[in-house]
Coordinates of C-alpha atoms and ligand atoms in Angstrom, one line a residue:
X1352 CA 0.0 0.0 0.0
X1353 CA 1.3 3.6 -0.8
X1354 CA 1.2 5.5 2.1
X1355 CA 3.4 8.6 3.0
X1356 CA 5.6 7.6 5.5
X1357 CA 7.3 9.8 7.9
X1358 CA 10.6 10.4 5.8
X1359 CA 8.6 11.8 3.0
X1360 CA 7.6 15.5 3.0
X1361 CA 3.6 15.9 2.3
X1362 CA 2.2 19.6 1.6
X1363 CA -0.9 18.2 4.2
X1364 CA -0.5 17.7 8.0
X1365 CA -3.1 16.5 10.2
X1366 CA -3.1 17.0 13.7
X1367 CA -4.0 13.7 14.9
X1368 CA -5.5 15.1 18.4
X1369 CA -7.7 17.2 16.8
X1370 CA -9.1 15.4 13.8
X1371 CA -12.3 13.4 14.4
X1372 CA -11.7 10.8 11.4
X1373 CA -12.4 8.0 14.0
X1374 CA -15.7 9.6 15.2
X1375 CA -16.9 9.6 11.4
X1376 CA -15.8 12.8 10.0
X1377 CA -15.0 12.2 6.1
X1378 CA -14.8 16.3 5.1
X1379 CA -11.3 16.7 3.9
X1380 CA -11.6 13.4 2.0
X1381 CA -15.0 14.4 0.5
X1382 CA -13.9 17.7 -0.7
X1383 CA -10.5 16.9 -2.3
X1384 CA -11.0 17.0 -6.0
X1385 CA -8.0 15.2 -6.6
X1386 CA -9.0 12.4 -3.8
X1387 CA -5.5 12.5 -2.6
X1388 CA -6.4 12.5 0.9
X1389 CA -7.7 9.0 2.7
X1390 CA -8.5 8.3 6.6
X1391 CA -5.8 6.3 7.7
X1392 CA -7.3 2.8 9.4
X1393 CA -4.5 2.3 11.7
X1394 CA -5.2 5.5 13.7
X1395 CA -8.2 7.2 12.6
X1396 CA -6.5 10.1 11.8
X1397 CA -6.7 11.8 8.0
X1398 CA -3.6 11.3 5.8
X1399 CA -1.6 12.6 2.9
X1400 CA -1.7 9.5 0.7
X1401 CA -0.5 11.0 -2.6
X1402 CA 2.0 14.0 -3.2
X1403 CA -0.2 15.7 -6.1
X1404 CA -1.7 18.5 -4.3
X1405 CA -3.1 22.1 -6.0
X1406 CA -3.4 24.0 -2.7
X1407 CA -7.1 24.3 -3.5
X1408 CA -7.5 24.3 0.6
X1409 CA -10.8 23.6 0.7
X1410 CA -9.8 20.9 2.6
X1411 CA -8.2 22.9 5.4
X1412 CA -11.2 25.5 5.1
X1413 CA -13.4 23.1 5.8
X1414 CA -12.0 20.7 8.5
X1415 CA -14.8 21.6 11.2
X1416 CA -11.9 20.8 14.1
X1417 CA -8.9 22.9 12.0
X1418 CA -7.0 19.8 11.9
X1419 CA -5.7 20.3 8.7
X1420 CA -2.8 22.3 7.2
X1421 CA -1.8 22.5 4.1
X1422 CA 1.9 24.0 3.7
X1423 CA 1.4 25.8 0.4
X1424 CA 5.1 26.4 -1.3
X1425 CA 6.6 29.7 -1.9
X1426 CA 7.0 29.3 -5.5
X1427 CA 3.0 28.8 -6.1
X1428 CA 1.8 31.4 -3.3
Ligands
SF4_167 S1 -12.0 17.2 7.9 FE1 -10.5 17.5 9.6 S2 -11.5 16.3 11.3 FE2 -12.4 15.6 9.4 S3 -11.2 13.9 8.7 FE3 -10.3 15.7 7.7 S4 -8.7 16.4 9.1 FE4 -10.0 15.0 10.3
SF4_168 S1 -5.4 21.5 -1.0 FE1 -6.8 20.8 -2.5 S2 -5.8 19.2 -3.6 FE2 -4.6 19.6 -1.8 S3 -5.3 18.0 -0.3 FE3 -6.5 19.9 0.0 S4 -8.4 19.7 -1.2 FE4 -6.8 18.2 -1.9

């Protein structure tokens, strides 16, 4: 399975105590158009499972616990 692993730089962090994946929440995954974000089954947390982000944000916008970041790059700010 292609997940990002710790050594791998993803423009999307989650912070794990504050998203409520495991409760039921599916928003970030649901608004990607690019599906690139997934719940991760292990912890219940949201996760970055591909690198091929547009820094849309609705994602981050939308998280209703502002668990979600999304570290938009200089060059495309
Ligand atoms: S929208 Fe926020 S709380 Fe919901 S799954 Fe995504 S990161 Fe977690
Ligand atoms: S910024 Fe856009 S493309 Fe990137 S993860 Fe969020 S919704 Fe998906």
């Amino acid at each position: 399975m292609a997940t990002a692993s710790m050594s791998v730089k993803v423009p999307v962090s989650v912070d794990a105590d504050k998203c409520i994946a495991s409760k039921g929440c599916t928003v970030c995954v649901d608004v990607c158009p690019l599906d690139v974000l997934v719940i991760d089954m292990n912890n219940g947390v949201a996760l970055m499972q591909y690198d091929e982000c547009w820094y849309c944000t609705p994602c981050e916008v939308d998280c209703p616990t502002h668990a979600l970041t999304v570290d938009i790059p200089y060059l495309v700010k």
